[in-house]
């Protein structure tokens, strides 16, 4: 059994505080979702001829290839694969950015998300977020 006194009014105040905190967190999440997560992630090849778009859930929604890029068949598949990886990394950092805003400085969410990414990929993903 517990040794704490059972004060119903104190328990009710604590529950009301917890509910207010949860509602505040949900409102902040919805606001951040609209700002950061509602739109898709899109990346382009350096020459701009190939693009990959992920939806808000991080799934490939679109791959765009212009006519000139279609002629470069040997490099097409590796370029698309690299762009899908870059888009996925960008989406991961975008979601980490949103989570970081929710938890504040309690946990380094951005650091956790970026630590296992290769340096070049992490840099390109961060550049994509800044666009």
mmCIF file of N, CA and C in Angstrom, residues 35-109:
data_model
loop_
_atom_site.group_PDB
_atom_site.id
_atom_site.type_symbol
_atom_site.label_atom_id
_atom_site.label_comp_id
_atom_site.label_asym_id
_atom_site.label_seq_id
_atom_site.Cartn_x
_atom_site.Cartn_y
_atom_site.Cartn_z
ATOM 1 N N UNK A 35 3.122 23.757 -39.699
ATOM 2 C CA UNK A 35 4.279 24.533 -40.150
ATOM 3 C C UNK A 35 5.333 23.659 -40.820
ATOM 4 N N UNK A 36 5.653 22.538 -40.194
ATOM 5 C CA UNK A 36 6.782 21.738 -40.656
ATOM 6 C C UNK A 36 6.411 20.449 -41.355
ATOM 7 N N UNK A 37 5.384 19.789 -40.892
ATOM 8 C CA UNK A 37 5.138 18.444 -41.363
ATOM 9 C C UNK A 37 4.059 18.287 -42.392
ATOM 10 N N UNK A 38 3.253 19.297 -42.596
ATOM 11 C CA UNK A 38 2.113 19.143 -43.489
ATOM 12 C C UNK A 38 2.540 19.091 -44.954
ATOM 13 N N UNK A 39 3.620 19.761 -45.275
ATOM 14 C CA UNK A 39 4.034 19.762 -46.670
ATOM 15 C C UNK A 39 5.036 18.646 -46.933
ATOM 16 N N UNK A 40 5.156 18.284 -48.155
ATOM 17 C CA UNK A 40 6.024 17.189 -48.568
ATOM 18 C C UNK A 40 7.480 17.656 -48.634
ATOM 19 N N UNK A 41 8.367 16.704 -48.729
ATOM 20 C CA UNK A 41 9.791 16.967 -48.910
ATOM 21 C C UNK A 41 10.127 16.687 -50.363
ATOM 22 N N UNK A 42 10.826 17.616 -50.996
ATOM 23 C CA UNK A 42 11.231 17.419 -52.387
ATOM 24 C C UNK A 42 12.702 17.751 -52.533
ATOM 25 N N UNK A 43 13.443 16.868 -53.203
ATOM 26 C CA UNK A 43 14.857 17.115 -53.480
ATOM 27 C C UNK A 43 15.076 16.966 -54.982
ATOM 28 N N UNK A 44 16.114 17.638 -55.452
ATOM 29 C CA UNK A 44 16.437 17.615 -56.883
ATOM 30 C C UNK A 44 17.903 17.256 -57.070
ATOM 31 N N UNK A 45 18.183 16.669 -58.227
ATOM 32 C CA UNK A 45 19.572 16.388 -58.582
ATOM 33 C C UNK A 45 20.289 17.721 -58.789
ATOM 34 N N UNK A 46 21.625 17.669 -58.785
ATOM 35 C CA UNK A 46 22.396 18.908 -58.930
ATOM 36 C C UNK A 46 22.053 19.657 -60.205
ATOM 37 N N UNK A 47 21.771 18.929 -61.274
ATOM 38 C CA UNK A 47 21.438 19.588 -62.539
ATOM 39 C C UNK A 47 19.949 19.918 -62.649
ATOM 40 N N UNK A 48 19.157 19.493 -61.643
ATOM 41 C CA UNK A 48 17.737 19.811 -61.615
ATOM 42 C C UNK A 48 16.873 18.968 -62.529
ATOM 43 N N UNK A 49 17.446 17.959 -63.170
ATOM 44 C CA UNK A 49 16.710 17.161 -64.150
ATOM 45 C C UNK A 49 15.906 16.018 -63.523
ATOM 46 N N UNK A 50 16.266 15.651 -62.293
ATOM 47 C CA UNK A 50 15.569 14.560 -61.615
ATOM 48 C C UNK A 50 15.142 15.064 -60.243
ATOM 49 N N UNK A 51 13.915 14.714 -59.849
ATOM 50 C CA UNK A 51 13.439 15.118 -58.528
ATOM 51 C C UNK A 51 12.686 13.970 -57.875
ATOM 52 N N UNK A 52 12.757 13.955 -56.560
ATOM 53 C CA UNK A 52 12.049 12.955 -55.769
ATOM 54 C C UNK A 52 11.255 13.707 -54.714
ATOM 55 N N UNK A 53 9.986 13.341 -54.593
ATOM 56 C CA UNK A 53 9.110 13.985 -53.623
ATOM 57 C C UNK A 53 8.556 12.931 -52.671
ATOM 58 N N UNK A 54 8.672 13.196 -51.364
ATOM 59 C CA UNK A 54 8.079 12.342 -50.353
ATOM 60 C C UNK A 54 6.847 13.036 -49.806
ATOM 61 N N UNK A 55 5.839 12.254 -49.425
ATOM 62 C CA UNK A 55 4.662 12.851 -48.799
ATOM 63 C C UNK A 55 4.968 13.161 -47.332
ATOM 64 N N UNK A 56 4.013 13.690 -46.622
ATOM 65 C CA UNK A 56 4.215 14.088 -45.226
ATOM 66 C C UNK A 56 4.565 12.907 -44.333
ATOM 67 N N UNK A 57 4.225 11.693 -44.760
ATOM 68 C CA UNK A 57 4.538 10.494 -43.982
ATOM 69 C C UNK A 57 5.902 9.914 -44.321
ATOM 70 N N UNK A 58 6.589 10.495 -45.298
ATOM 71 C CA UNK A 58 7.922 10.025 -45.671
ATOM 72 C C UNK A 58 7.937 8.952 -46.744
ATOM 73 N N UNK A 59 6.814 8.755 -47.410
ATOM 74 C CA UNK A 59 6.728 7.767 -48.486
ATOM 75 C C UNK A 59 6.958 8.453 -49.832
ATOM 76 N N UNK A 60 7.590 7.735 -50.751
ATOM 77 C CA UNK A 60 7.828 8.299 -52.080
ATOM 78 C C UNK A 60 6.478 8.550 -52.738
ATOM 79 N N UNK A 61 6.255 9.813 -53.075
ATOM 80 C CA UNK A 61 4.985 10.202 -53.685
ATOM 81 C C UNK A 61 5.145 10.443 -55.182
ATOM 82 N N UNK A 62 6.346 10.891 -55.574
ATOM 83 C CA UNK A 62 6.557 11.269 -56.969
ATOM 84 C C UNK A 62 8.031 11.181 -57.319
ATOM 85 N N UNK A 63 8.304 10.759 -58.523
ATOM 86 C CA UNK A 63 9.654 10.831 -59.081
ATOM 87 C C UNK A 63 9.512 11.518 -60.425
ATOM 88 N N UNK A 64 10.217 12.603 -60.599
ATOM 89 C CA UNK A 64 10.160 13.346 -61.856
ATOM 90 C C UNK A 64 11.488 13.249 -62.587
ATOM 91 N N UNK A 65 11.417 12.905 -63.851
ATOM 92 C CA UNK A 65 12.617 12.758 -64.671
ATOM 93 C C UNK A 65 12.380 13.500 -65.973
ATOM 94 N N UNK A 66 13.225 14.466 -66.277
ATOM 95 C CA UNK A 66 13.004 15.183 -67.533
ATOM 96 C C UNK A 66 13.566 14.365 -68.708
ATOM 97 N N UNK A 67 13.220 14.774 -69.881
ATOM 98 C CA UNK A 67 13.544 14.017 -71.096
ATOM 99 C C UNK A 67 15.046 13.827 -71.280
ATOM 100 N N UNK A 68 15.821 14.839 -71.000
ATOM 101 C CA UNK A 68 17.278 14.753 -71.161
ATOM 102 C C UNK A 68 17.872 13.718 -70.203
ATOM 103 N N UNK A 69 17.369 13.673 -68.967
ATOM 104 C CA UNK A 69 17.869 12.708 -67.994
ATOM 105 C C UNK A 69 17.533 11.278 -68.405
ATOM 106 N N UNK A 70 16.438 11.081 -69.099
ATOM 107 C CA UNK A 70 16.043 9.748 -69.553
ATOM 108 C C UNK A 70 17.076 9.164 -70.525
ATOM 109 N N UNK A 71 17.812 10.011 -71.185
ATOM 110 C CA UNK A 71 18.822 9.555 -72.149
ATOM 111 C C UNK A 71 20.083 9.037 -71.457
ATOM 112 N N UNK A 72 20.245 9.375 -70.188
ATOM 113 C CA UNK A 72 21.444 8.957 -69.444
ATOM 114 C C UNK A 72 21.099 7.735 -68.601
ATOM 115 N N UNK A 73 20.812 6.644 -69.261
ATOM 116 C CA UNK A 73 20.294 5.450 -68.588
ATOM 117 C C UNK A 73 21.258 4.846 -67.578
ATOM 118 N N UNK A 74 22.565 4.900 -67.835
ATOM 119 C CA UNK A 74 23.522 4.280 -66.931
ATOM 120 C C UNK A 74 23.547 4.964 -65.564
ATOM 121 N N UNK A 75 23.337 6.254 -65.534
ATOM 122 C CA UNK A 75 23.417 6.979 -64.264
ATOM 123 C C UNK A 75 22.043 7.267 -63.656
ATOM 124 N N UNK A 76 20.994 6.907 -64.351
ATOM 125 C CA UNK A 76 19.644 7.237 -63.898
ATOM 126 C C UNK A 76 19.279 6.537 -62.589
ATOM 127 N N UNK A 77 19.410 5.229 -62.539
ATOM 128 C CA UNK A 77 19.019 4.479 -61.331
ATOM 129 C C UNK A 77 19.829 4.885 -60.110
ATOM 130 N N UNK A 78 21.175 4.969 -60.194
ATOM 131 C CA UNK A 78 21.937 5.390 -59.013
ATOM 132 C C UNK A 78 21.570 6.808 -58.547
ATOM 133 N N UNK A 79 21.279 7.688 -59.485
ATOM 134 C CA UNK A 79 20.892 9.054 -59.124
ATOM 135 C C UNK A 79 19.555 9.060 -58.402
ATOM 136 N N UNK A 80 18.606 8.293 -58.901
ATOM 137 C CA UNK A 80 17.291 8.216 -58.251
ATOM 138 C C UNK A 80 17.435 7.637 -56.851
ATOM 139 N N UNK A 81 18.210 6.576 -56.715
ATOM 140 C CA UNK A 81 18.416 5.960 -55.399
ATOM 141 C C UNK A 81 19.048 6.951 -54.426
ATOM 142 N N UNK A 82 20.043 7.696 -54.890
ATOM 143 C CA UNK A 82 20.699 8.686 -54.034
ATOM 144 C C UNK A 82 19.723 9.784 -53.623
ATOM 145 N N UNK A 83 18.863 10.191 -54.543
ATOM 146 C CA UNK A 83 17.879 11.227 -54.224
ATOM 147 C C UNK A 83 16.825 10.728 -53.239
ATOM 148 N N UNK A 84 16.430 9.472 -53.352
ATOM 149 C CA UNK A 84 15.479 8.903 -52.391
ATOM 150 C C UNK A 84 16.118 8.893 -50.999
ATOM 151 N N UNK A 85 17.394 8.512 -50.922
ATOM 152 C CA UNK A 85 18.097 8.522 -49.631
ATOM 153 C C UNK A 85 18.202 9.939 -49.072
ATOM 154 N N UNK A 86 18.505 10.889 -49.923
ATOM 155 C CA UNK A 86 18.607 12.288 -49.491
ATOM 156 C C UNK A 86 17.255 12.811 -49.019
ATOM 157 N N UNK A 87 16.207 12.480 -49.751
ATOM 158 C CA UNK A 87 14.863 12.912 -49.356
ATOM 159 C C UNK A 87 14.468 12.289 -48.024
ATOM 160 N N UNK A 88 14.812 11.022 -47.824
ATOM 161 C CA UNK A 88 14.508 10.338 -46.572
ATOM 162 C C UNK A 88 15.260 10.983 -45.415
ATOM 163 N N UNK A 89 16.516 11.319 -45.622
ATOM 164 C CA UNK A 89 17.300 11.999 -44.582
ATOM 165 C C UNK A 89 16.712 13.371 -44.278
ATOM 166 N N UNK A 90 16.297 14.075 -45.308
ATOM 167 C CA UNK A 90 15.680 15.395 -45.114
ATOM 168 C C UNK A 90 14.388 15.261 -44.317
ATOM 169 N N UNK A 91 13.583 14.268 -44.657
ATOM 170 C CA UNK A 91 12.330 14.037 -43.932
ATOM 171 C C UNK A 91 12.626 13.703 -42.472
ATOM 172 N N UNK A 92 13.633 12.878 -42.227
ATOM 173 C CA UNK A 92 13.993 12.506 -40.854
ATOM 174 C C UNK A 92 14.405 13.732 -40.047
ATOM 175 N N UNK A 93 15.207 14.598 -40.638
ATOM 176 C CA UNK A 93 15.613 15.817 -39.930
ATOM 177 C C UNK A 93 14.432 16.762 -39.720
ATOM 178 N N UNK A 94 13.539 16.794 -40.670
ATOM 179 C CA UNK A 94 12.346 17.638 -40.540
ATOM 180 C C UNK A 94 11.481 17.166 -39.370
ATOM 181 N N UNK A 95 11.288 15.862 -39.269
ATOM 182 C CA UNK A 95 10.504 15.308 -38.159
ATOM 183 C C UNK A 95 11.238 15.486 -36.826
ATOM 184 N N UNK A 96 12.563 15.352 -36.849
ATOM 185 C CA UNK A 96 13.355 15.564 -35.634
ATOM 186 C C UNK A 96 13.264 17.023 -35.192
ATOM 187 N N UNK A 97 13.259 17.919 -36.156
ATOM 188 C CA UNK A 97 13.119 19.346 -35.859
ATOM 189 C C UNK A 97 11.782 19.607 -35.166
ATOM 190 N N UNK A 98 10.750 18.961 -35.646
ATOM 191 C CA UNK A 98 9.434 19.104 -35.047
ATOM 192 C C UNK A 98 9.429 18.534 -33.627
ATOM 193 N N UNK A 99 9.994 17.346 -33.458
ATOM 194 C CA UNK A 99 10.053 16.719 -32.135
ATOM 195 C C UNK A 99 10.895 17.559 -31.179
ATOM 196 N N UNK A 100 11.990 18.119 -31.683
ATOM 197 C CA UNK A 100 12.854 18.957 -30.848
ATOM 198 C C UNK A 100 12.083 20.162 -30.322
ATOM 199 N N UNK A 101 11.245 20.726 -31.151
ATOM 200 C CA UNK A 101 10.423 21.861 -30.728
ATOM 201 C C UNK A 101 9.447 21.459 -29.629
ATOM 202 N N UNK A 102 8.991 20.225 -29.674
ATOM 203 C CA UNK A 102 8.042 19.759 -28.661
ATOM 204 C C UNK A 102 8.711 19.473 -27.322
ATOM 205 N N UNK A 103 9.895 18.846 -27.351
ATOM 206 C CA UNK A 103 10.541 18.439 -26.086
ATOM 207 C C UNK A 103 11.488 19.481 -25.535
ATOM 208 N N UNK A 104 11.781 20.507 -26.321
ATOM 209 C CA UNK A 104 12.697 21.538 -25.848
ATOM 210 C C UNK A 104 14.111 20.997 -25.742
ATOM 211 N N UNK A 105 14.828 21.441 -24.730
ATOM 212 C CA UNK A 105 16.223 21.034 -24.604
ATOM 213 C C UNK A 105 16.418 19.825 -23.684
ATOM 214 N N UNK A 106 15.341 19.140 -23.365
ATOM 215 C CA UNK A 106 15.430 17.954 -22.503
ATOM 216 C C UNK A 106 16.195 16.823 -23.181
ATOM 217 N N UNK A 107 15.998 16.674 -24.488
ATOM 218 C CA UNK A 107 16.639 15.612 -25.275
ATOM 219 C C UNK A 107 17.154 16.242 -26.568
ATOM 220 N N UNK A 108 18.341 15.844 -27.002
ATOM 221 C CA UNK A 108 18.895 16.348 -28.254
ATOM 222 C C UNK A 108 18.383 15.493 -29.412
ATOM 223 N N UNK A 109 17.138 15.719 -29.784
ATOM 224 C CA UNK A 109 16.499 14.923 -30.833
ATOM 225 C C UNK A 109 17.214 15.110 -32.166
#
